[in-house]
Structure formats: C-alpha cells, structure tokens
mmCIF file of C-alpha atoms and ligand atoms in Angstrom:
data_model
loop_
_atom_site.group_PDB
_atom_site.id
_atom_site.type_symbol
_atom_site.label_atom_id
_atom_site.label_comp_id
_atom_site.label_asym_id
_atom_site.label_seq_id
_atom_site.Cartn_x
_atom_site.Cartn_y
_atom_site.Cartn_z
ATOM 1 C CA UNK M 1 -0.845 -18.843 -11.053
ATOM 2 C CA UNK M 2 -3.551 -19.903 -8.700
ATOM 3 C CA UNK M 3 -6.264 -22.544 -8.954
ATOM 4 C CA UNK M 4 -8.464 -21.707 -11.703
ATOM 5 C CA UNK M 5 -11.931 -21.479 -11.549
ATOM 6 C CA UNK M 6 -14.894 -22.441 -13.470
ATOM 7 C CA UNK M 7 -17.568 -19.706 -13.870
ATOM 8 C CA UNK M 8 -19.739 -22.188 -15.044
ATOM 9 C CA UNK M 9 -21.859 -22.673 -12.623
ATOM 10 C CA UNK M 10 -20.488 -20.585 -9.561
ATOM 11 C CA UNK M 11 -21.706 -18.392 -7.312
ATOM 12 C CA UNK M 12 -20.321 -15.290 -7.710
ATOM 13 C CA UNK M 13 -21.033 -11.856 -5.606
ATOM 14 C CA UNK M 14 -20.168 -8.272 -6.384
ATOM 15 C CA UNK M 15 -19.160 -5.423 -4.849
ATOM 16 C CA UNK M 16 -20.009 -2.057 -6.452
ATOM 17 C CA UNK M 17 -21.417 -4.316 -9.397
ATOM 18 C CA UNK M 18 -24.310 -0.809 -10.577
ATOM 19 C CA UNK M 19 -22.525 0.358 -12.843
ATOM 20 C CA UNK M 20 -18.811 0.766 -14.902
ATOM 21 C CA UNK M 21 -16.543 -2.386 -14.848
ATOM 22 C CA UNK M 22 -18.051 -3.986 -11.629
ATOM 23 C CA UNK M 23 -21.628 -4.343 -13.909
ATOM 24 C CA UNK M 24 -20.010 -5.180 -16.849
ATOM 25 C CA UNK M 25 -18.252 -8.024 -14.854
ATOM 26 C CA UNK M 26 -21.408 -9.447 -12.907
ATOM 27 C CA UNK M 27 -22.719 -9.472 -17.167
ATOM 28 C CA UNK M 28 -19.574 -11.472 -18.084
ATOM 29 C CA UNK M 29 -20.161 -14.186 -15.280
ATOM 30 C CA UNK M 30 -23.957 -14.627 -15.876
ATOM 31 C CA UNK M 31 -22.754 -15.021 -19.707
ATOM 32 C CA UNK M 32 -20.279 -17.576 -18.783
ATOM 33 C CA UNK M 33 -23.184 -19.459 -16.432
ATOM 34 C CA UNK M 34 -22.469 -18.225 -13.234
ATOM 35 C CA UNK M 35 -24.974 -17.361 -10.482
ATOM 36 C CA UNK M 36 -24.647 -13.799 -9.977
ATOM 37 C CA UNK M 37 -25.477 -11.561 -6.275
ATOM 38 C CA UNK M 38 -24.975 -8.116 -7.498
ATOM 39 C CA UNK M 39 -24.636 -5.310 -4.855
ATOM 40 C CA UNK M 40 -24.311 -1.305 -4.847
ATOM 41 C CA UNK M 41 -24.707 1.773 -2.736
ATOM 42 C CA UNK M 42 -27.362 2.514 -5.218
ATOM 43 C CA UNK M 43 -30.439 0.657 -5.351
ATOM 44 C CA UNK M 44 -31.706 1.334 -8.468
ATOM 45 C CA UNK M 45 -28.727 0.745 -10.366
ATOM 46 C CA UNK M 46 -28.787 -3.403 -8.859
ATOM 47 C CA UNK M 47 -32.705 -3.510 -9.947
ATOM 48 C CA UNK M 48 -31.161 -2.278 -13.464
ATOM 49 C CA UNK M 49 -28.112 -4.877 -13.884
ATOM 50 C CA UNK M 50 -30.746 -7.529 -11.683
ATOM 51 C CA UNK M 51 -32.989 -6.822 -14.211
ATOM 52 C CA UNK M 52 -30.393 -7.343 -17.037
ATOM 53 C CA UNK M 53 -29.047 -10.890 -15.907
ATOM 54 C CA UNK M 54 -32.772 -11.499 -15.598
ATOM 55 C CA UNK M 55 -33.681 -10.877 -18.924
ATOM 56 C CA UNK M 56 -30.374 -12.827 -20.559
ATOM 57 C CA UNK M 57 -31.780 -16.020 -18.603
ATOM 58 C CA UNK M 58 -28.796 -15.640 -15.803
ATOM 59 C CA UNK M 59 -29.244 -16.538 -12.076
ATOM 60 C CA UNK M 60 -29.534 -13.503 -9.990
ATOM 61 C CA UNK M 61 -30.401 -11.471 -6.841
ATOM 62 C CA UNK M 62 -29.056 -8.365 -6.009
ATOM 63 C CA UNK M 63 -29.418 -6.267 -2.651
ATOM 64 C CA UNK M 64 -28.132 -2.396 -2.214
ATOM 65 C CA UNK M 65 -24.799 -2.753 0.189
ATOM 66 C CA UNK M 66 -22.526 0.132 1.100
ATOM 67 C CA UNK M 67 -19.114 -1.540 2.130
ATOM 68 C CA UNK M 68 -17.959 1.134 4.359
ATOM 69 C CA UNK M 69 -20.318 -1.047 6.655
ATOM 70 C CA UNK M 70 -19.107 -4.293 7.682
ATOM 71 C CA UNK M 71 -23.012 -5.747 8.762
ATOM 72 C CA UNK M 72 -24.116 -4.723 5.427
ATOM 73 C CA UNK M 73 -21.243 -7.097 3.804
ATOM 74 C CA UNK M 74 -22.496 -9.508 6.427
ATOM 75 C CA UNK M 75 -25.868 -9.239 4.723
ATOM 76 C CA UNK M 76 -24.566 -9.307 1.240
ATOM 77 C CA UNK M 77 -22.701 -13.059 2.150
ATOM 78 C CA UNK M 78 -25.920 -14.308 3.745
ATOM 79 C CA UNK M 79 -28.139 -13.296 0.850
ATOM 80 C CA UNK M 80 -25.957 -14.815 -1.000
ATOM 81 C CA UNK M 81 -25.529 -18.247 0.871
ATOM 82 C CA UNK M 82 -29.596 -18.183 1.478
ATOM 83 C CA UNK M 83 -30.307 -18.221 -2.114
ATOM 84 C CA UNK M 84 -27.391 -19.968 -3.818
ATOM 85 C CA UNK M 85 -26.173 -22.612 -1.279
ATOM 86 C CA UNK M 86 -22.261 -21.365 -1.401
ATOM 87 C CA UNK M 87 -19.949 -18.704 -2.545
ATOM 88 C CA UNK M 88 -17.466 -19.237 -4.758
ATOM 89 C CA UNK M 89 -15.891 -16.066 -5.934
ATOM 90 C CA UNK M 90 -15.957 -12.491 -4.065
ATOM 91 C CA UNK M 91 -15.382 -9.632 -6.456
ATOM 92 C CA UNK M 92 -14.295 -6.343 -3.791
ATOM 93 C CA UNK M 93 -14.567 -3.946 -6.857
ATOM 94 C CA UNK M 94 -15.594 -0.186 -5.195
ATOM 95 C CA UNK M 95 -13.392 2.435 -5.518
ATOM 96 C CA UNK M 96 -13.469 6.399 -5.441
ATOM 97 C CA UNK M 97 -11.589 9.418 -5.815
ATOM 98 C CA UNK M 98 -10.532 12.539 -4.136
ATOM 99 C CA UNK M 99 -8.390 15.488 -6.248
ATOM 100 C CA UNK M 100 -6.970 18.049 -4.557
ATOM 101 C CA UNK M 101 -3.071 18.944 -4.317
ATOM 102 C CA UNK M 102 -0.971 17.081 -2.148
ATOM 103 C CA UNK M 103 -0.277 20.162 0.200
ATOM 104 C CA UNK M 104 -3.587 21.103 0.854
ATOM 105 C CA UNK M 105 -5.900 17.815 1.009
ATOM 106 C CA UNK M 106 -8.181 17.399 4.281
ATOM 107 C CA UNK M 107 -7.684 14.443 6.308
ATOM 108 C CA UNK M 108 -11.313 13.989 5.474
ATOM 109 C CA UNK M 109 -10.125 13.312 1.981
ATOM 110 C CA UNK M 110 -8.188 10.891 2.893
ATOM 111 C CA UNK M 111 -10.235 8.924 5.343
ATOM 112 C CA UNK M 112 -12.890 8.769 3.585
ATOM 113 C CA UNK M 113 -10.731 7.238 -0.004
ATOM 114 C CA UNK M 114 -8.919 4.926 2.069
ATOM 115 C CA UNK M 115 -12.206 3.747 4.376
ATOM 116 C CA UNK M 116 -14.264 3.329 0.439
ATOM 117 C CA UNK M 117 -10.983 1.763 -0.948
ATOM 118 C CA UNK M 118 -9.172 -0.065 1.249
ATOM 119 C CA UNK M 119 -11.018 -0.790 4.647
ATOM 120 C CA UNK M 120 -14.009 -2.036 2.645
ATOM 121 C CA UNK M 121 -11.716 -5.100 1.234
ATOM 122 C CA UNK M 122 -10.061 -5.937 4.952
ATOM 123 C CA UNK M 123 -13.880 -6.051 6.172
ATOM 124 C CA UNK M 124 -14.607 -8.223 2.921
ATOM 125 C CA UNK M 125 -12.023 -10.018 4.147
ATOM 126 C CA UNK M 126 -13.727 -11.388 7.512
ATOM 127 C CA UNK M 127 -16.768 -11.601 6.212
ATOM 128 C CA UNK M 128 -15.460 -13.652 3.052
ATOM 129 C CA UNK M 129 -12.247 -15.394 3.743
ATOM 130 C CA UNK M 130 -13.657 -17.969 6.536
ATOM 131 C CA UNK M 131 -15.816 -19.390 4.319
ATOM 132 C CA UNK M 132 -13.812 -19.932 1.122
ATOM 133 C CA UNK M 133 -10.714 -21.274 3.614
ATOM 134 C CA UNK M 134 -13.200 -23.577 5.193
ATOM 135 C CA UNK M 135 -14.750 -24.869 1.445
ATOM 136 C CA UNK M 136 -10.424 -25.032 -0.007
ATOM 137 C CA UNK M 137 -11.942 -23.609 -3.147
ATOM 138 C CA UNK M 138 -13.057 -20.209 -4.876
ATOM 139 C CA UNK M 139 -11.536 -17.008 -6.008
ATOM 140 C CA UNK M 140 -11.052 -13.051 -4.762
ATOM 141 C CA UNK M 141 -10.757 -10.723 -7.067
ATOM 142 C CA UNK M 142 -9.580 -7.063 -5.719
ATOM 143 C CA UNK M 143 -9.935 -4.009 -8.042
ATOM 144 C CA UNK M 144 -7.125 -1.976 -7.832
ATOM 145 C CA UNK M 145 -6.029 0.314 -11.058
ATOM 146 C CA UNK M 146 -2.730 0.723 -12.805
ATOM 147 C CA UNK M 147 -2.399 3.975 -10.486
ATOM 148 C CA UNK M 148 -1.802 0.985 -7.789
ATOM 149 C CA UNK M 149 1.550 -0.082 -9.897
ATOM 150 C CA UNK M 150 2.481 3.037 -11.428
ATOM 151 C CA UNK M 151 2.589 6.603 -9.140
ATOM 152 C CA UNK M 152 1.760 9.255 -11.188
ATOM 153 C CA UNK M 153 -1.331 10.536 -9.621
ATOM 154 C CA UNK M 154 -0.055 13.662 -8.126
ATOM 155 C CA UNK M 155 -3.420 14.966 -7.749
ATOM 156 C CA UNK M 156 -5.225 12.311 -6.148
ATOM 157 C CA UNK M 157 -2.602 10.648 -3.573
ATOM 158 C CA UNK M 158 -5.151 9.148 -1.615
ATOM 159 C CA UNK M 159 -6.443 7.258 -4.260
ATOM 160 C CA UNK M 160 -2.924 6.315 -5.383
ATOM 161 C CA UNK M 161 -2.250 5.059 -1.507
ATOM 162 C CA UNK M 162 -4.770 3.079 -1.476
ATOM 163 C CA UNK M 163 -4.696 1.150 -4.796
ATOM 164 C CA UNK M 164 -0.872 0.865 -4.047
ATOM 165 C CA UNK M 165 -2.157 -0.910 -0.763
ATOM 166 C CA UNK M 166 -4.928 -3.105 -2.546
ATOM 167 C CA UNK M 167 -1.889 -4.363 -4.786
ATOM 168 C CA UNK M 168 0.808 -5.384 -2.046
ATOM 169 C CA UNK M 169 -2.265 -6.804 -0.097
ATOM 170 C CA UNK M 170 -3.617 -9.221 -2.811
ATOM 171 C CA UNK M 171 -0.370 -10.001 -3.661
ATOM 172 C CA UNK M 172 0.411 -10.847 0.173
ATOM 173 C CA UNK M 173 -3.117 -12.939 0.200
ATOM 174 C CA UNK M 174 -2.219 -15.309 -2.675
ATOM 175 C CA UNK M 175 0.956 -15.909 -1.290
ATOM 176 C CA UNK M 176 -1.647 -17.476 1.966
ATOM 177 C CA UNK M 177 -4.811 -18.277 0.219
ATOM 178 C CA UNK M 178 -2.941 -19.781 -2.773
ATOM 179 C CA UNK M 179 -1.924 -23.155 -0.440
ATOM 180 C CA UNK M 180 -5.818 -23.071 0.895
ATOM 181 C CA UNK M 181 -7.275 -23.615 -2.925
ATOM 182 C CA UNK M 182 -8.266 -20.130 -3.020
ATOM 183 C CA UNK M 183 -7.141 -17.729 -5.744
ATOM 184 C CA UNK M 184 -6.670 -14.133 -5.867
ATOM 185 C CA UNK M 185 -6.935 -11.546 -8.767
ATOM 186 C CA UNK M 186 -6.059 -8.149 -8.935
ATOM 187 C CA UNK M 187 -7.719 -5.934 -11.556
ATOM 188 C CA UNK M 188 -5.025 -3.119 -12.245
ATOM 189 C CA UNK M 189 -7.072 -1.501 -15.507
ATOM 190 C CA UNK M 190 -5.896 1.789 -17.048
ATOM 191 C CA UNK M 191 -8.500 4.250 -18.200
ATOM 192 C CA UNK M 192 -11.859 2.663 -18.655
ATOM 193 C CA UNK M 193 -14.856 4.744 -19.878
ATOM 194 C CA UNK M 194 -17.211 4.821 -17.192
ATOM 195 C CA UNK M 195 -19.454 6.289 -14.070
ATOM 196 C CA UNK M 196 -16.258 7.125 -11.899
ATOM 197 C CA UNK M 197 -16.312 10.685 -12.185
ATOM 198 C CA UNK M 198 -19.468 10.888 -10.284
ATOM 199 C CA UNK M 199 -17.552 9.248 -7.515
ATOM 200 C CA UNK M 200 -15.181 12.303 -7.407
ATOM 201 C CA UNK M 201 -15.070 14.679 -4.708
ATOM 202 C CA UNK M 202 -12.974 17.213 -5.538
ATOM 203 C CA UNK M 203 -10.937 20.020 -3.016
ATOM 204 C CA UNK M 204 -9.910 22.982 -4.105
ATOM 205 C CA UNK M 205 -7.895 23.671 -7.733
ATOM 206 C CA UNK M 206 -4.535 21.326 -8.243
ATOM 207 C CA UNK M 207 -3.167 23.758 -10.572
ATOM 208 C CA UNK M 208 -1.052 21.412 -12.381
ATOM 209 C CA UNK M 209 -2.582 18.229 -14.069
ATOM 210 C CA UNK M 210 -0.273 15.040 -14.134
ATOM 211 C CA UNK M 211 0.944 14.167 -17.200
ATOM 212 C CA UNK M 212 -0.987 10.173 -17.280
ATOM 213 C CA UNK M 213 0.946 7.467 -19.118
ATOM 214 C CA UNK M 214 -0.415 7.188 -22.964
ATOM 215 C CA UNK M 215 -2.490 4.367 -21.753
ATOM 216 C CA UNK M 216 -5.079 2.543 -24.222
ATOM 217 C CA UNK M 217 -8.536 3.431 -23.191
ATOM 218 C CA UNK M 218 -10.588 0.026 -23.038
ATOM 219 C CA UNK M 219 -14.754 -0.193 -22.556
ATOM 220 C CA UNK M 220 -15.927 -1.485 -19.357
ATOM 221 C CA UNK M 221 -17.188 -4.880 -21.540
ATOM 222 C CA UNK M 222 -13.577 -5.337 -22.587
ATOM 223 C CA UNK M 223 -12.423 -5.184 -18.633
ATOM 224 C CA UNK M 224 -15.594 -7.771 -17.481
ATOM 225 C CA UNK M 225 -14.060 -10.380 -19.268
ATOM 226 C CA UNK M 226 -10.865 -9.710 -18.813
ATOM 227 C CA UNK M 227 -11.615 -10.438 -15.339
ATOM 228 C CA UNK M 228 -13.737 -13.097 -16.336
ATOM 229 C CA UNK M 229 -10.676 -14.699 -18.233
ATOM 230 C CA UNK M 230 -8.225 -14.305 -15.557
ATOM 231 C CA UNK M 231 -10.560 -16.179 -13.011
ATOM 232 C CA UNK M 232 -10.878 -18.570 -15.493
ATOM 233 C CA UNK M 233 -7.027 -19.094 -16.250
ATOM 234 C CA UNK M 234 -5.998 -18.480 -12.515
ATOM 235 C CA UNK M 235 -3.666 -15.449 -12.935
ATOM 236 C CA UNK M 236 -3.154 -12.533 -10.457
ATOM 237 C CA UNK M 237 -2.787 -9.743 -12.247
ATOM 238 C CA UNK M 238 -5.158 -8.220 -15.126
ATOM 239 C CA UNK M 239 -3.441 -5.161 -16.838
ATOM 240 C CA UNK M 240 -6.335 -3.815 -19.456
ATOM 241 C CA UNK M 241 -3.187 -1.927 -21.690
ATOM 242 C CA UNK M 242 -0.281 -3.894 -22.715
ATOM 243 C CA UNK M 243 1.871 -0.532 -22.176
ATOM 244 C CA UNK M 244 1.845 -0.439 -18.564
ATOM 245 C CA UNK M 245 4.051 -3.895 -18.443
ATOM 246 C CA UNK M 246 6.467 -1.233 -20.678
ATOM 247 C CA UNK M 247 5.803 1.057 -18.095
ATOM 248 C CA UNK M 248 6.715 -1.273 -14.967
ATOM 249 C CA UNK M 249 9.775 -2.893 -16.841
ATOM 250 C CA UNK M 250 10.940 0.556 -17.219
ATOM 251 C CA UNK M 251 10.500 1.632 -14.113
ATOM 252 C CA UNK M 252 12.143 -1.462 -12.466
ATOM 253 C CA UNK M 253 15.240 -1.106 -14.492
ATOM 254 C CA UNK M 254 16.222 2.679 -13.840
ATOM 255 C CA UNK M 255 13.140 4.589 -11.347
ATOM 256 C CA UNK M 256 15.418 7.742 -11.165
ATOM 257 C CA UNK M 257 15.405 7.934 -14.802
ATOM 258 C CA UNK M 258 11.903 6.621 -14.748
ATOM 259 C CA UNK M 259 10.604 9.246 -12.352
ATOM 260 C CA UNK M 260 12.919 12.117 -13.676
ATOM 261 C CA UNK M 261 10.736 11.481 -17.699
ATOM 262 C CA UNK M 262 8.113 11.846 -15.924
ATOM 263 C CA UNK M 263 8.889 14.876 -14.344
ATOM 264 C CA UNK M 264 9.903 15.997 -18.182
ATOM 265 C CA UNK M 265 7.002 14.733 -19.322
ATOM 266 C CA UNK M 266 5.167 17.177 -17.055
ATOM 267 C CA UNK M 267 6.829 20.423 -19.338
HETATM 268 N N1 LIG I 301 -12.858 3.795 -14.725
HETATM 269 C C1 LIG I 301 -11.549 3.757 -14.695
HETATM 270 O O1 LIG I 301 -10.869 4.384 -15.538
HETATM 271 C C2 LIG I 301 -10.845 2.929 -13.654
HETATM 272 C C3 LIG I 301 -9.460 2.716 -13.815
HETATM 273 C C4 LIG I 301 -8.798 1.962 -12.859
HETATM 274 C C5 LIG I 301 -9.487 1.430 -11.779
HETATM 275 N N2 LIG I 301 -10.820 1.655 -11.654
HETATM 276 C C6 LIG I 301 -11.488 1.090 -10.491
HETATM 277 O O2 LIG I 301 -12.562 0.279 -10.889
HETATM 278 C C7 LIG I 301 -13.530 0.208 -9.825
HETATM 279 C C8 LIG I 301 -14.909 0.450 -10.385
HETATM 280 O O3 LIG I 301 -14.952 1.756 -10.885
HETATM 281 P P1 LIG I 301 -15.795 2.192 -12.168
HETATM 282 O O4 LIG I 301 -14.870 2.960 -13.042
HETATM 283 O O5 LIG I 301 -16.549 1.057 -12.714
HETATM 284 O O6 LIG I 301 -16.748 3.281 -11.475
HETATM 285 P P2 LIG I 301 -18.323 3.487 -11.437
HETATM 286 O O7 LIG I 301 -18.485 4.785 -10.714
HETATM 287 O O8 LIG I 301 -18.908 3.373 -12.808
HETATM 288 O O9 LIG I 301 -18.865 2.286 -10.536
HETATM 289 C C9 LIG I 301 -18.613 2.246 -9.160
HETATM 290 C C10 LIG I 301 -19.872 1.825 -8.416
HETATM 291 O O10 LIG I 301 -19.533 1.765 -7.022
HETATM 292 C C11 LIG I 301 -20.660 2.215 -6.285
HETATM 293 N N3 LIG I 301 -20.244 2.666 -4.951
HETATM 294 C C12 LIG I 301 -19.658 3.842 -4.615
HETATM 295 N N4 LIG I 301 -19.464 3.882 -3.266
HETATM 296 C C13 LIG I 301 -19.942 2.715 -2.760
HETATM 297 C C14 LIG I 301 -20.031 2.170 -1.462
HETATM 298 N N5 LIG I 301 -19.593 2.853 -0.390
HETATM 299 N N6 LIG I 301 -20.569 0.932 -1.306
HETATM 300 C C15 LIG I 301 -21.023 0.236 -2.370
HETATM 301 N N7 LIG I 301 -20.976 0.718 -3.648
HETATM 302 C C16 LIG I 301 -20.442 1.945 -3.835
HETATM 303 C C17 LIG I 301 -21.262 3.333 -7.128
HETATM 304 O O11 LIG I 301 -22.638 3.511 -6.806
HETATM 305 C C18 LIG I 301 -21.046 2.802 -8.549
HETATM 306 O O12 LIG I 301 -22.192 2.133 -9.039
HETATM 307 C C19 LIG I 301 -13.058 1.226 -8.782
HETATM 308 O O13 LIG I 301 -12.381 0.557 -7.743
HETATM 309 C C20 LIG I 301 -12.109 2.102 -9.557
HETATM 310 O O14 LIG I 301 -11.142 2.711 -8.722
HETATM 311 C C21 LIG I 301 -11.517 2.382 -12.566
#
C-alpha cells in the first residue's frame, strides 16, 4: 500500500493513451478532475481522445510520442511541465506483441518486444523519476498483463519476458519509491477487448495455440478505472479477473502440478 493519490486535480501523463485501456484511462482521470497530457505513436488517435477530454470539459494537451525514443519522452515531460506546472502521475502503458514459436522466433522479435515493452519504462524512468523524487509525491503506474504473473504464453515468449520483467521491476521500485512519497501501480489485466491485435507482428505458424486461463473478459472502461481506483486507494497491483488470484494461489502452492494441468489442459 503506497501513498494514495488524489486525481482530483493532478497532472497526469500517458503513455500509449490513443486507444484500448491507455485512452480509456486518460477518460477516467479527466472524469475524476485530473489534468490530462495524452501521448501516442499515432497522431491522430491523441487529436481523437484530445478532442474527447475537450469536449467533457477536462484539462488536456496531447502530443504524438513514440517511447522507443528517450528525447521524445523528454518532450512528452516538458509539454507537460510547460502547460500544467508539475507532474504528478506517469502512466508507462505501451505494449506489443510478437507470435511465433519459441524455436523459431528472430532476435528481431525479440528486440524489438522487449525495446516497445520494457526499455521504454527504464527510459520513462530517467526522464520521470527525478522529478517525482525531488517533489516526495505522485504515482507510476506500469502496464504489465496477467501474462506478466502467469506463463502460459507459449507463443509469444517475448511478450511474456517482458511483462514478467515490468512486474519484478515495479515491484522492486515501490519497495524504493514507496519511502520517497511516490507510489507505484502495476496494471496486470487479463483479456481486454481492444486495438492490440494491430500491434501484432506475427512470424511464421505456432502450430499449437496455448490453452489461456478461463479469464473474464473486461471492456477497456472497466480497466480505466480500475486503474483510476487503485491510484486512488494506493495499491500495487490491479488484476481486472478475480480468477487469476485462483490462478497465482494455485500456482504458489504446487507449480509442478500447476504447470503439469496446464500441460493437460493443452489435450
Ligand atoms: N488488450 C488486452 O487484452 C491486454 C491484456 C493485458 C495487457 N495489455 C496491455 O495493455 C497495454 C495497452 O494495450 P491495449 O490493449 O490498450 O492496446 P491498443 O493497441 O488498443 O493500444 C496501444 C496503443 O499504443 C500505441 N503504441 C504502439 N507502439 C507505440 C510506441 N512505440 N510509442 C508510443 N505509442 C505506441 C498504439 O498506437 C496504440 O494506440 C499494453 O501494454 C498491453 O500489453 C493488454
């Protein structure tokens, strides 16, 4: 449990906030009074959600930002700072696949999941941290995915690594930032209905699916203010399906018979 934080009235910017849950977040702040800087690769998905906030009488600017570039996050924290004063919470929230089976994926694969995934949060990191460390106040939230607590993603093991890593990460950072006044969330949702599978590149044919954990399906709405509630209650982790606590309890108590269902479960 870290330091909760009112949304009323903070500054709040967004990572991968066109479109899916990272939108539907930047909506749930600006409803709950926050100033909102919404960023994206894609330009005309900010002027959309911009344009949104706009029209719901919310506080917003949004600029396009791909976070595989650490000057463009740069530029993201000074737009942000220029127009609102401060920053108060940093939502690192892009993420995107690559399928292919585990024998045959490309190093190119895997660079390129893990530099989207995983580098773009340690570069949100420097460009982020120093100022909420310096202010002893505000709030990270890291988007990870239940396929960061749970491993059955046989077909897309880079994404798997690297949502693994954005868990033991955020967990590591509010063991540090906790003492500083700054609190960290990590958004582990199950399936959400969204834009992701445009963010798929896909190599080659798997062959054999994985068998996913029977995992509620939530709306990208439900997971904004899930987030919204967890910054608001100061907790770490946001689960958007009560089965994957099952799941982990399970998994804690016996992983060889754990990992041997779901090797059953694969028929
Ligand atoms: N949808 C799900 O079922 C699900 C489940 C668990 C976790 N997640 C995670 O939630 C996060 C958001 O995914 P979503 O489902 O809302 O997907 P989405 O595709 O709807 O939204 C992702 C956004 O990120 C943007 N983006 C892609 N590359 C970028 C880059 N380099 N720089 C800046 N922006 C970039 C895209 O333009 C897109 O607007 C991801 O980290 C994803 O792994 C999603």
């Amino acid at each position: 449990m870290s330091k909760p934080l009112d949304l009323n009235g903070a500054v709040t910017v967004l990572t991968g906030a066109g479109s899916g849950i990272g939108r539907a977040t930047a909506l749930a702040f600006a409803q709950r009074g926050a100033s909102v800087v919404v960023s994206d690769l894609s330009e005309q998905r900010v002027t959309e959600v911009v344009e949104r906030i706009g029209s719901l009488g919310g506080r917003v600017i949004g600029l396009p930002v791909d976070v595989t570039t650490e000057a463009e996050l740069e530029k993201l924290r000074d737009a942000a700072l220029e127009r609102f004063g401060r920053i108060d919470l940093v939502m690192n929230n892009v993420g995107v696949l690559a399928i292919g089976a585990p024998e045959t994926l490309p190093d190119e694969a895997w660079t390129r999941t893990i530099d989207v995934n995983l580098f773009s949060v340690a570069r949100s990191n420097r460009v982020f941290l120093p100022g909420l460390i310096a202010q002893g106040s505000g709030h990270v939230i890291n988007t990870a995915s239940a396929s960061g607590l749970l491993g059955y993603g046989f077909d897309r093991l880079p994404y798997v690594a690297s949502k693994h890593a954005i868990v033991g990460m955020s967990e590591a950072l509010a063991t540090y930032l906790g003492p500083k006044g700054v609190g960290v969330t990590c958004l582990c949702p199950s399936g959400v209905i969204t834009n992701i599978l445009e963010g798929i590149t896909a190599y080659g044919e798997v062959g054999v699916t994985p068998v996913a954990p029977a995992h509620q399906i939530v709306t990208a709405e439900d997971v904004g203010n899930l987030a919204a509630d967890a910054v608001e209650a100061g907790r770490f982790l946001v689960v958007t399906a009560p089965e994957v606590n099952d799941s982990l309890l399970e998994r804690a108590s016996d992983i060889e018979a754990y990992i041997q269902a779901s090797i059953e479960a694969q028929g």
